[in-house]
Amino acid sequence: MPRVKVQRKSTSIDMTAMCDVAFLLLTFFILTAKPRTEDPVPVDIPASTTVQPIPDDNMLMLTVGQGKVFFSVDGNDIRKTLLVQMGDKYGIKFTPQQQEKFAGLPIFGVPISKLGGFLDLDAEGRKAFQQEGIPHDTTDNNELSDWIREARRVDVSLHGLALRISIKGDNKEEYPTIKKLIGVLQKQKINKFALITTIKSDPKK
Amino acid sequence: MAELDTSGGGKHKGGKVRSKKASTRVDLTAMVDLAFLLITFFMLTTTLSKPKAMDLTMPDKDEKTKDQLPMAASRSMTLLLGANNKVEWFIGEPGKTQPTTEGYGKDGLRKTLIEKGKEIQQSTGKFMFVLIKPSDKSNYKNIVDTIDEMNITGVQSYAIVDILPAELELLKRDGNY
């Protein structure tokens, strides 16, 4: 009678499928990852039950924190043209290097007179630089208003789109600052804009 | 599976000598380890909850608009946003009805809005109109909370307008300014 042999099985598992899955997920996460722009001031945004996500492009965002206003607009081409136009308006010449740097600058909050010096700094220096916010007062000709107006013009001329404007404010920001900002927007006949919020966990009725 | 028999010759029937083939199988364990490490890294660095945009339309400030209709005082509710996360509300014109002080949230403002909205709907047959008047002592969160309550309770029309001096007096009197 032949002996029944117990077949020995290999203990190694086939890793191919697991590897496939892992790399698929990895690719997904790499492609969806968006570099987070760091705010120059800490901004704790309020929560709401709104579920509408912010659009990915064609956005002008005004960040408000500690009474200062910071300006950011999407699109490198828009930023570059915007700087040239603002330079013309205020009679400031920006060098091509400064223009390149500005095109890659996601957010800033310095008066235009100090913008040249700010752009000459390297990344580390810019981080340490105490940005004082873009001047905005209630008069008709304030810098913030000019930035917004020129940005809208540039967007229309380059892409033929109307720029979407949103305000990102800190929870503790006092109303007068927001009121001034809304006043600036309303002077330009911008009556519709968005407030950036995070999602509230429990929207019970 | 694509595994080749590498157990070494010897048991082959016929006793033919075959050249020993090297396995084409690569150990993928290390690669999987690396991949999962990177996945973990990217998962933790990406922001999972994207911020949301709450649309806000302000009333037109242009005085030239002609199609402005007077609003019945009986169906307008005024919210005065004061200091210390307190809100005062009254229906009708300031001074004629006494304001009530309340907090934000589920048991405060939301309850009132739903109740009053129903009452006004029943008595006038039309929807309620809410005027939001933030004072200088209120903060940005209060405004967002208020607008959020509007969206939750389904108030059809609301507007953010400037506060009147008489209404500021009310807030001061009640210690909310």
mmCIF file of C-alpha atoms in Angstrom:
data_model
loop_
_atom_site.group_PDB
_atom_site.id
_atom_site.type_symbol
_atom_site.label_atom_id
_atom_site.label_comp_id
_atom_site.label_asym_id
_atom_site.label_seq_id
_atom_site.Cartn_x
_atom_site.Cartn_y
_atom_site.Cartn_z
ATOM 1 C CA MET A 1 0.000 0.000 0.000
ATOM 2 C CA PRO A 2 1.436 3.305 -0.998
ATOM 3 C CA ARG A 3 1.917 5.800 1.696
ATOM 4 C CA VAL A 4 -0.266 8.910 1.498
ATOM 5 C CA LYS A 5 2.053 11.780 1.279
ATOM 6 C CA VAL A 6 0.996 15.089 2.789
ATOM 7 C CA GLN A 7 1.812 17.642 0.217
ATOM 8 C CA ARG A 8 3.844 20.466 1.580
ATOM 9 C CA LYS A 9 2.557 23.881 0.650
ATOM 10 C CA SER A 10 4.602 26.956 0.133
ATOM 11 C CA THR A 11 4.164 29.502 2.901
ATOM 12 C CA SER A 12 4.809 32.454 0.643
ATOM 13 C CA ILE A 13 1.702 34.361 -0.373
ATOM 14 C CA ASP A 14 1.318 35.878 -3.775
ATOM 15 C CA MET A 15 1.848 39.565 -3.303
ATOM 16 C CA THR A 16 1.063 40.651 -6.833
ATOM 17 C CA ALA A 17 -2.574 41.552 -6.237
ATOM 18 C CA MET A 18 -1.815 43.368 -3.024
ATOM 19 C CA CYS A 19 0.921 45.301 -4.712
ATOM 20 C CA ASP A 20 -1.460 46.272 -7.506
ATOM 21 C CA VAL A 21 -4.030 47.564 -5.057
ATOM 22 C CA ALA A 22 -1.457 49.446 -3.022
ATOM 23 C CA PHE A 23 -0.071 51.241 -6.037
ATOM 24 C CA LEU A 24 -3.521 52.000 -7.370
ATOM 25 C CA LEU A 25 -4.400 53.708 -4.097
ATOM 26 C CA LEU A 26 -1.062 55.444 -4.031
ATOM 27 C CA THR A 27 -1.609 56.854 -7.501
ATOM 28 C CA PHE A 28 -5.064 58.042 -6.481
ATOM 29 C CA PHE A 29 -3.781 59.844 -3.425
ATOM 30 C CA ILE A 30 -0.898 61.432 -5.275
ATOM 31 C CA LEU A 31 -3.175 62.736 -7.993
ATOM 32 C CA THR A 32 -5.807 64.097 -5.637
ATOM 33 C CA ALA A 33 -3.316 65.670 -3.260
ATOM 34 C CA LYS A 34 -3.275 69.424 -3.477
ATOM 35 C CA PRO A 35 -0.536 71.384 -1.801
ATOM 36 C CA ARG A 36 -2.068 73.200 1.090
ATOM 37 C CA THR A 37 -1.525 76.917 1.058
ATOM 38 C CA GLU A 38 -0.463 78.090 4.429
ATOM 39 C CA ASP A 39 -2.195 81.159 5.742
ATOM 40 C CA PRO A 40 0.087 83.908 7.022
ATOM 41 C CA VAL A 41 -2.158 84.314 10.051
ATOM 42 C CA PRO A 42 -3.984 81.503 11.811
ATOM 43 C CA VAL A 43 -7.535 81.407 10.489
ATOM 44 C CA ASP A 44 -10.100 79.303 12.276
ATOM 45 C CA ILE A 45 -13.019 79.104 9.886
ATOM 46 C CA PRO A 46 -16.570 78.753 11.213
ATOM 47 C CA ALA A 47 -18.707 75.677 10.664
ATOM 48 C CA SER A 48 -21.996 75.549 8.807
ATOM 49 C CA THR A 49 -24.321 73.016 7.260
ATOM 50 C CA THR A 50 -23.588 74.135 3.716
ATOM 51 C CA VAL A 51 -22.567 71.219 1.524
ATOM 52 C CA GLN A 52 -21.576 73.099 -1.596
ATOM 53 C CA PRO A 53 -17.838 72.626 -2.192
ATOM 54 C CA ILE A 54 -15.684 75.563 -3.184
ATOM 55 C CA PRO A 55 -14.836 75.673 -6.881
ATOM 56 C CA ASP A 56 -11.343 74.542 -7.793
ATOM 57 C CA ASP A 57 -10.365 77.391 -10.025
ATOM 58 C CA ASN A 58 -11.345 80.886 -11.016
ATOM 59 C CA MET A 59 -11.457 82.005 -7.421
ATOM 60 C CA LEU A 60 -10.448 85.134 -5.648
ATOM 61 C CA MET A 61 -10.121 84.597 -1.957
ATOM 62 C CA LEU A 62 -9.853 87.278 0.674
ATOM 63 C CA THR A 63 -8.524 85.889 3.912
ATOM 64 C CA VAL A 64 -9.262 87.904 7.015
ATOM 65 C CA GLY A 65 -7.513 87.352 10.308
ATOM 66 C CA GLN A 66 -6.414 89.638 13.153
ATOM 67 C CA GLY A 67 -7.860 92.611 11.329
ATOM 68 C CA LYS A 68 -5.605 92.082 8.302
ATOM 69 C CA VAL A 69 -6.708 91.235 4.812
ATOM 70 C CA PHE A 70 -4.771 88.861 2.575
ATOM 71 C CA PHE A 71 -5.322 88.416 -1.116
ATOM 72 C CA SER A 72 -5.105 85.258 -3.176
ATOM 73 C CA VAL A 73 -6.222 84.493 -6.692
ATOM 74 C CA ASP A 74 -5.994 81.259 -8.661
ATOM 75 C CA GLY A 75 -3.948 80.884 -11.811
ATOM 76 C CA ASN A 76 -0.310 81.751 -12.434
ATOM 77 C CA ASP A 77 -1.090 83.616 -15.658
ATOM 78 C CA ILE A 78 -3.698 85.765 -13.919
ATOM 79 C CA ARG A 79 -1.301 86.650 -11.104
ATOM 80 C CA LYS A 80 1.466 87.624 -13.485
ATOM 81 C CA THR A 81 -0.699 89.898 -15.612
ATOM 82 C CA LEU A 82 -2.296 91.305 -12.496
ATOM 83 C CA LEU A 83 1.062 92.388 -11.068
ATOM 84 C CA VAL A 84 2.012 94.149 -14.294
ATOM 85 C CA GLN A 85 -1.281 95.997 -14.398
ATOM 86 C CA MET A 86 -1.110 96.996 -10.760
ATOM 87 C CA GLY A 87 2.473 98.152 -11.289
ATOM 88 C CA ASP A 88 1.351 100.366 -14.160
ATOM 89 C CA LYS A 89 -1.417 101.810 -12.048
ATOM 90 C CA TYR A 90 0.826 102.701 -9.143
ATOM 91 C CA GLY A 91 3.892 103.565 -11.243
ATOM 92 C CA ILE A 92 6.021 100.750 -9.847
ATOM 93 C CA LYS A 93 8.225 98.688 -12.137
ATOM 94 C CA PHE A 94 8.563 95.033 -11.273
ATOM 95 C CA THR A 95 11.500 93.081 -12.652
ATOM 96 C CA PRO A 96 10.830 89.867 -14.603
ATOM 97 C CA GLN A 97 12.243 87.888 -11.663
ATOM 98 C CA GLN A 98 9.774 89.539 -9.330
ATOM 99 C CA GLN A 99 6.956 88.819 -11.753
ATOM 100 C CA GLU A 100 7.927 85.163 -11.877
ATOM 101 C CA LYS A 101 7.986 84.995 -8.104
ATOM 102 C CA PHE A 102 4.638 86.696 -7.822
ATOM 103 C CA ALA A 103 3.128 84.212 -10.301
ATOM 104 C CA GLY A 104 4.042 81.423 -7.904
ATOM 105 C CA LEU A 105 2.933 83.210 -4.773
ATOM 106 C CA PRO A 106 -0.348 81.759 -3.514
ATOM 107 C CA ILE A 107 -1.219 84.390 -0.918
ATOM 108 C CA PHE A 108 0.142 87.753 0.146
ATOM 109 C CA GLY A 109 -0.812 90.695 2.297
ATOM 110 C CA VAL A 110 1.585 93.605 1.935
ATOM 111 C CA PRO A 111 1.032 97.120 0.626
ATOM 112 C CA ILE A 112 2.108 97.495 -2.983
ATOM 113 C CA SER A 113 4.928 99.867 -2.019
ATOM 114 C CA LYS A 114 6.555 97.048 -0.047
ATOM 115 C CA LEU A 115 5.665 94.278 -2.467
ATOM 116 C CA GLY A 116 8.924 94.534 -4.437
ATOM 117 C CA GLY A 117 11.033 94.043 -1.328
ATOM 118 C CA PHE A 118 8.783 91.214 -0.183
ATOM 119 C CA LEU A 119 9.198 89.424 -3.509
ATOM 120 C CA ASP A 120 12.988 89.729 -3.375
ATOM 121 C CA LEU A 121 13.076 87.643 -0.205
ATOM 122 C CA ASP A 122 13.498 83.890 -0.424
ATOM 123 C CA ALA A 123 10.868 81.448 0.762
ATOM 124 C CA GLU A 124 12.214 81.355 4.307
ATOM 125 C CA GLY A 125 12.421 85.114 4.532
ATOM 126 C CA ARG A 126 8.862 85.484 3.263
ATOM 127 C CA LYS A 127 7.632 83.124 5.930
ATOM 128 C CA ALA A 128 9.307 85.132 8.665
ATOM 129 C CA PHE A 129 8.180 88.461 7.220
ATOM 130 C CA GLN A 130 5.447 90.109 9.242
ATOM 131 C CA GLN A 131 2.810 90.854 6.629
ATOM 132 C CA GLU A 132 0.699 93.826 7.585
ATOM 133 C CA GLY A 133 -2.264 93.150 5.332
ATOM 134 C CA ILE A 134 -3.452 94.992 2.265
ATOM 135 C CA PRO A 135 -4.561 98.548 3.058
ATOM 136 C CA HIS A 136 -8.318 98.860 2.867
ATOM 137 C CA ASP A 137 -10.189 101.858 4.129
ATOM 138 C CA THR A 138 -13.523 103.254 3.248
ATOM 139 C CA THR A 139 -12.305 105.681 0.600
ATOM 140 C CA ASP A 140 -12.919 104.953 -3.058
ATOM 141 C CA ASN A 141 -9.274 104.446 -3.942
ATOM 142 C CA ASN A 142 -7.890 101.831 -1.663
ATOM 143 C CA GLU A 143 -5.389 99.207 -2.689
ATOM 144 C CA LEU A 144 -7.562 96.214 -1.939
ATOM 145 C CA SER A 145 -10.309 97.569 -4.127
ATOM 146 C CA ASP A 146 -7.783 98.087 -6.962
ATOM 147 C CA TRP A 147 -6.440 94.557 -6.582
ATOM 148 C CA ILE A 148 -9.932 93.121 -6.815
ATOM 149 C CA ARG A 149 -10.954 95.289 -9.748
ATOM 150 C CA GLU A 150 -7.787 94.537 -11.727
ATOM 151 C CA ALA A 151 -8.037 90.827 -10.961
ATOM 152 C CA ARG A 152 -11.558 90.763 -12.330
ATOM 153 C CA ARG A 153 -10.462 92.619 -15.451
ATOM 154 C CA VAL A 154 -7.531 90.272 -16.011
ATOM 155 C CA ASP A 155 -9.718 87.211 -15.620
ATOM 156 C CA VAL A 156 -12.226 88.536 -18.124
ATOM 157 C CA SER A 157 -9.524 89.414 -20.653
ATOM 158 C CA LEU A 158 -7.542 86.170 -20.258
ATOM 159 C CA HIS A 159 -10.279 83.594 -19.774
ATOM 160 C CA GLY A 160 -13.517 85.433 -20.421
ATOM 161 C CA LEU A 161 -14.844 84.366 -17.043
ATOM 162 C CA ALA A 162 -16.308 86.305 -14.194
ATOM 163 C CA LEU A 163 -14.152 85.835 -11.122
ATOM 164 C CA ARG A 164 -15.826 84.247 -8.125
ATOM 165 C CA ILE A 165 -15.155 86.046 -4.909
ATOM 166 C CA SER A 166 -15.087 84.482 -1.507
ATOM 167 C CA ILE A 167 -14.270 85.591 1.996
ATOM 168 C CA LYS A 168 -12.448 83.368 4.428
ATOM 169 C CA GLY A 169 -12.734 84.808 7.879
ATOM 170 C CA ASP A 170 -11.644 83.869 11.342
ATOM 171 C CA ASN A 171 -14.287 82.917 13.903
ATOM 172 C CA LYS A 172 -13.268 85.663 16.261
ATOM 173 C CA GLU A 173 -12.992 88.373 13.661
ATOM 174 C CA GLU A 174 -15.069 91.362 14.650
ATOM 175 C CA TYR A 175 -17.864 92.534 12.430
ATOM 176 C CA PRO A 176 -16.472 96.001 11.526
ATOM 177 C CA THR A 177 -13.598 94.379 9.589
ATOM 178 C CA ILE A 178 -16.017 92.192 7.659
ATOM 179 C CA LYS A 179 -18.329 95.136 7.125
ATOM 180 C CA LYS A 180 -15.519 97.174 5.609
ATOM 181 C CA LEU A 181 -14.620 94.295 3.333
ATOM 182 C CA ILE A 182 -18.214 93.836 2.203
ATOM 183 C CA GLY A 183 -18.354 97.594 1.668
ATOM 184 C CA VAL A 184 -15.332 97.404 -0.640
ATOM 185 C CA LEU A 185 -16.978 94.625 -2.634
ATOM 186 C CA GLN A 186 -20.326 96.374 -2.816
ATOM 187 C CA LYS A 187 -18.722 99.548 -4.123
ATOM 188 C CA GLN A 188 -17.746 97.479 -7.145
ATOM 189 C CA LYS A 189 -21.286 96.182 -7.495
ATOM 190 C CA ILE A 190 -20.311 92.759 -6.216
ATOM 191 C CA ASN A 191 -23.392 91.766 -4.307
ATOM 192 C CA LYS A 192 -22.899 88.060 -4.517
ATOM 193 C CA PHE A 193 -20.006 86.266 -2.934
ATOM 194 C CA ALA A 194 -19.294 83.227 -0.849
ATOM 195 C CA LEU A 195 -18.236 82.700 2.740
ATOM 196 C CA ILE A 196 -15.848 79.832 3.319
ATOM 197 C CA THR A 197 -16.946 77.443 6.034
ATOM 198 C CA THR A 198 -16.177 73.931 7.188
ATOM 199 C CA ILE A 199 -18.841 71.306 7.454
ATOM 200 C CA LYS A 200 -20.760 70.976 10.680
ATOM 201 C CA SER A 201 -20.946 67.431 11.906
ATOM 202 C CA ASP A 202 -24.537 67.353 13.082
ATOM 203 C CA PRO A 203 -27.033 69.365 11.031
ATOM 204 C CA LYS A 204 -30.134 68.407 13.005
ATOM 205 C CA LYS A 205 -33.356 70.187 12.366
ATOM 206 C CA MET B 1 -0.311 30.505 -10.385
ATOM 207 C CA ALA B 2 2.772 31.557 -12.137
ATOM 208 C CA GLU B 3 4.993 29.699 -9.814
ATOM 209 C CA LEU B 4 7.548 27.437 -11.307
ATOM 210 C CA ASP B 5 8.516 24.213 -9.783
ATOM 211 C CA THR B 6 11.942 24.750 -8.326
ATOM 212 C CA SER B 7 11.982 21.849 -5.967
ATOM 213 C CA GLY B 8 14.926 20.414 -7.767
ATOM 214 C CA GLY B 9 14.873 17.529 -10.177
ATOM 215 C CA GLY B 10 14.942 13.955 -9.243
ATOM 216 C CA LYS B 11 11.316 12.887 -9.142
ATOM 217 C CA HIS B 12 10.754 13.374 -12.814
ATOM 218 C CA LYS B 13 9.386 10.446 -14.578
ATOM 219 C CA GLY B 14 11.656 9.115 -17.112
ATOM 220 C CA GLY B 15 14.632 10.437 -15.288
ATOM 221 C CA LYS B 16 15.466 13.045 -17.861
ATOM 222 C CA VAL B 17 17.936 15.601 -16.718
ATOM 223 C CA ARG B 18 16.560 19.065 -17.083
ATOM 224 C CA SER B 19 18.401 22.261 -16.757
ATOM 225 C CA LYS B 20 17.463 23.920 -13.507
ATOM 226 C CA LYS B 21 15.425 27.044 -14.157
ATOM 227 C CA ALA B 22 15.725 30.055 -11.900
ATOM 228 C CA SER B 23 12.433 31.287 -10.485
ATOM 229 C CA THR B 24 10.894 34.259 -12.235
ATOM 230 C CA ARG B 25 8.996 35.181 -9.088
ATOM 231 C CA VAL B 26 10.068 38.317 -7.344
ATOM 232 C CA ASP B 27 9.405 38.862 -3.686
ATOM 233 C CA LEU B 28 6.964 41.763 -3.644
ATOM 234 C CA THR B 29 6.706 42.120 0.121
ATOM 235 C CA ALA B 30 9.159 44.964 0.357
ATOM 236 C CA MET B 31 7.492 46.779 -2.507
ATOM 237 C CA VAL B 32 4.081 46.467 -0.869
ATOM 238 C CA ASP B 33 5.521 47.747 2.369
ATOM 239 C CA LEU B 34 6.870 50.784 0.621
ATOM 240 C CA ALA B 35 3.633 51.400 -1.237
ATOM 241 C CA PHE B 36 1.559 51.307 1.935
ATOM 242 C CA LEU B 37 3.992 53.590 3.685
ATOM 243 C CA LEU B 38 3.563 56.147 0.918
ATOM 244 C CA ILE B 39 -0.225 55.708 0.948
ATOM 245 C CA THR B 40 -0.279 56.431 4.655
ATOM 246 C CA PHE B 41 1.825 59.521 4.123
ATOM 247 C CA PHE B 42 -0.387 60.896 1.370
ATOM 248 C CA MET B 43 -3.576 60.090 3.253
ATOM 249 C CA LEU B 44 -2.400 61.992 6.278
ATOM 250 C CA THR B 45 -1.140 65.009 4.386
ATOM 251 C CA THR B 46 -4.171 65.569 2.162
ATOM 252 C CA THR B 47 -6.980 67.568 3.623
ATOM 253 C CA LEU B 48 -9.892 65.224 3.842
ATOM 254 C CA SER B 49 -12.664 67.721 4.421
ATOM 255 C CA LYS B 50 -12.658 70.354 1.762
ATOM 256 C CA PRO B 51 -13.915 73.734 2.897
ATOM 257 C CA LYS B 52 -17.386 74.654 1.731
ATOM 258 C CA ALA B 53 -18.650 77.833 0.192
ATOM 259 C CA MET B 54 -21.735 79.493 1.586
ATOM 260 C CA ASP B 55 -23.293 81.818 -0.939
ATOM 261 C CA LEU B 56 -24.355 85.195 0.299
ATOM 262 C CA THR B 57 -26.197 87.839 -1.636
ATOM 263 C CA MET B 58 -26.225 91.330 -0.250
ATOM 264 C CA PRO B 59 -28.996 93.814 -0.980
ATOM 265 C CA ASP B 60 -28.065 96.251 -3.701
ATOM 266 C CA LYS B 61 -26.844 99.496 -2.216
ATOM 267 C CA ASP B 62 -27.684 101.514 -5.299
ATOM 268 C CA GLU B 63 -30.256 104.132 -4.353
ATOM 269 C CA LYS B 64 -31.458 104.454 -7.922
ATOM 270 C CA THR B 65 -33.347 101.170 -7.950
ATOM 271 C CA LYS B 66 -37.003 101.954 -8.372
ATOM 272 C CA ASP B 67 -38.658 98.637 -7.790
ATOM 273 C CA GLN B 68 -38.353 98.773 -4.038
ATOM 274 C CA LEU B 69 -41.494 97.642 -2.309
ATOM 275 C CA PRO B 70 -42.411 98.576 1.214
ATOM 276 C CA MET B 71 -42.249 95.666 3.573
ATOM 277 C CA ALA B 72 -45.083 94.935 5.922
ATOM 278 C CA ALA B 73 -43.826 95.348 9.480
ATOM 279 C CA SER B 74 -46.031 92.512 10.652
ATOM 280 C CA ARG B 75 -44.082 89.926 8.727
ATOM 281 C CA SER B 76 -40.575 91.203 9.232
ATOM 282 C CA MET B 77 -38.424 89.823 11.973
ATOM 283 C CA THR B 78 -35.331 91.702 13.072
ATOM 284 C CA LEU B 79 -32.320 89.972 14.570
ATOM 285 C CA LEU B 80 -29.830 92.128 16.412
ATOM 286 C CA LEU B 81 -26.495 90.404 16.846
ATOM 287 C CA GLY B 82 -24.901 91.594 20.043
ATOM 288 C CA ALA B 83 -21.805 90.825 22.057
ATOM 289 C CA ASN B 84 -21.104 87.589 23.985
ATOM 290 C CA ASN B 85 -22.837 85.367 21.414
ATOM 291 C CA LYS B 86 -26.268 86.785 22.179
ATOM 292 C CA VAL B 87 -28.942 87.672 19.695
ATOM 293 C CA GLU B 88 -32.039 89.817 20.256
ATOM 294 C CA TRP B 89 -35.083 89.479 18.096
ATOM 295 C CA PHE B 90 -38.373 91.262 17.670
ATOM 296 C CA ILE B 91 -41.142 91.358 15.120
ATOM 297 C CA GLY B 92 -42.266 94.599 13.572
ATOM 298 C CA GLU B 93 -40.740 98.003 14.122
ATOM 299 C CA PRO B 94 -38.107 98.776 16.768
ATOM 300 C CA GLY B 95 -39.421 100.202 19.996
ATOM 301 C CA LYS B 96 -42.964 98.996 19.498
ATOM 302 C CA THR B 97 -42.359 95.410 20.499
ATOM 303 C CA GLN B 98 -39.982 94.370 23.231
ATOM 304 C CA PRO B 99 -37.014 92.335 22.023
ATOM 305 C CA THR B 100 -36.161 88.921 23.417
ATOM 306 C CA THR B 101 -32.574 87.912 24.117
ATOM 307 C CA GLU B 102 -31.499 84.472 23.020
ATOM 308 C CA GLY B 103 -28.509 82.369 22.180
ATOM 309 C CA TYR B 104 -27.622 80.793 18.849
ATOM 310 C CA GLY B 105 -28.213 77.183 18.067
ATOM 311 C CA LYS B 106 -30.829 74.497 18.177
ATOM 312 C CA ASP B 107 -32.802 75.575 21.237
ATOM 313 C CA GLY B 108 -32.473 79.311 20.806
ATOM 314 C CA LEU B 109 -32.646 81.001 17.471
ATOM 315 C CA ARG B 110 -33.705 77.987 15.450
ATOM 316 C CA LYS B 111 -36.771 77.267 17.565
ATOM 317 C CA THR B 112 -37.844 80.890 17.419
ATOM 318 C CA LEU B 113 -37.375 81.093 13.678
ATOM 319 C CA ILE B 114 -39.464 77.996 13.043
ATOM 320 C CA GLU B 115 -42.215 79.059 15.459
ATOM 321 C CA LYS B 116 -42.441 82.639 14.289
ATOM 322 C CA GLY B 117 -42.198 81.623 10.664
ATOM 323 C CA LYS B 118 -45.250 79.408 11.100
ATOM 324 C CA GLU B 119 -47.158 82.074 13.012
ATOM 325 C CA ILE B 120 -46.522 84.687 10.367
ATOM 326 C CA GLN B 121 -47.383 82.263 7.619
ATOM 327 C CA GLN B 122 -50.729 81.582 9.296
ATOM 328 C CA SER B 123 -51.666 85.138 10.172
ATOM 329 C CA THR B 124 -50.621 86.880 6.962
ATOM 330 C CA GLY B 125 -50.480 84.033 4.487
ATOM 331 C CA LYS B 126 -47.037 85.080 3.343
ATOM 332 C CA PHE B 127 -43.525 84.042 4.295
ATOM 333 C CA MET B 128 -41.493 85.739 6.953
ATOM 334 C CA PHE B 129 -38.821 88.246 6.087
ATOM 335 C CA VAL B 130 -35.738 88.354 8.308
ATOM 336 C CA LEU B 131 -33.459 91.340 8.728
ATOM 337 C CA ILE B 132 -30.041 90.511 10.153
ATOM 338 C CA LYS B 133 -28.434 93.473 11.842
ATOM 339 C CA PRO B 134 -24.965 92.750 13.198
ATOM 340 C CA SER B 135 -23.633 95.233 15.728
ATOM 341 C CA ASP B 136 -19.964 96.173 15.953
ATOM 342 C CA LYS B 137 -19.503 93.859 18.912
ATOM 343 C CA SER B 138 -20.612 90.722 17.101
ATOM 344 C CA ASN B 139 -18.055 88.537 15.402
ATOM 345 C CA TYR B 140 -17.842 86.741 12.093
ATOM 346 C CA LYS B 141 -18.920 83.417 13.540
ATOM 347 C CA ASN B 142 -22.194 84.943 14.734
ATOM 348 C CA ILE B 143 -23.013 86.080 11.214
ATOM 349 C CA VAL B 144 -22.188 82.726 9.657
ATOM 350 C CA ASP B 145 -24.238 80.980 12.356
ATOM 351 C CA THR B 146 -27.203 83.234 11.702
ATOM 352 C CA ILE B 147 -27.107 82.709 7.945
ATOM 353 C CA ASP B 148 -26.754 79.011 8.565
ATOM 354 C CA GLU B 149 -29.898 79.045 10.706
ATOM 355 C CA MET B 150 -31.680 80.759 7.814
ATOM 356 C CA ASN B 151 -30.665 77.941 5.508
ATOM 357 C CA ILE B 152 -31.644 75.271 8.016
ATOM 358 C CA THR B 153 -35.047 76.698 8.871
ATOM 359 C CA GLY B 154 -35.752 77.491 5.238
ATOM 360 C CA VAL B 155 -36.327 81.217 5.604
ATOM 361 C CA GLN B 156 -36.966 82.316 2.054
ATOM 362 C CA SER B 157 -35.783 85.872 2.231
ATOM 363 C CA TYR B 158 -33.293 87.500 4.502
ATOM 364 C CA ALA B 159 -30.877 90.364 4.255
ATOM 365 C CA ILE B 160 -27.918 91.734 6.144
ATOM 366 C CA VAL B 161 -28.469 95.406 6.801
ATOM 367 C CA ASP B 162 -26.877 98.081 8.939
ATOM 368 C CA ILE B 163 -28.034 98.491 12.498
ATOM 369 C CA LEU B 164 -30.009 101.587 13.469
ATOM 370 C CA PRO B 165 -29.047 103.777 16.470
ATOM 371 C CA ALA B 166 -32.387 103.013 18.136
ATOM 372 C CA GLU B 167 -31.624 99.307 17.909
ATOM 373 C CA LEU B 168 -28.159 99.812 19.320
ATOM 374 C CA GLU B 169 -29.815 101.417 22.326
ATOM 375 C CA LEU B 170 -31.892 98.286 22.794
ATOM 376 C CA LEU B 171 -28.781 96.132 22.800
ATOM 377 C CA LYS B 172 -27.040 98.459 25.243
ATOM 378 C CA ARG B 173 -30.048 98.506 27.561
ATOM 379 C CA ASP B 174 -30.122 94.732 27.730
ATOM 380 C CA GLY B 175 -26.396 94.507 28.313
ATOM 381 C CA ASN B 176 -25.602 92.858 25.018
ATOM 382 C CA TYR B 177 -23.308 95.503 23.644
#
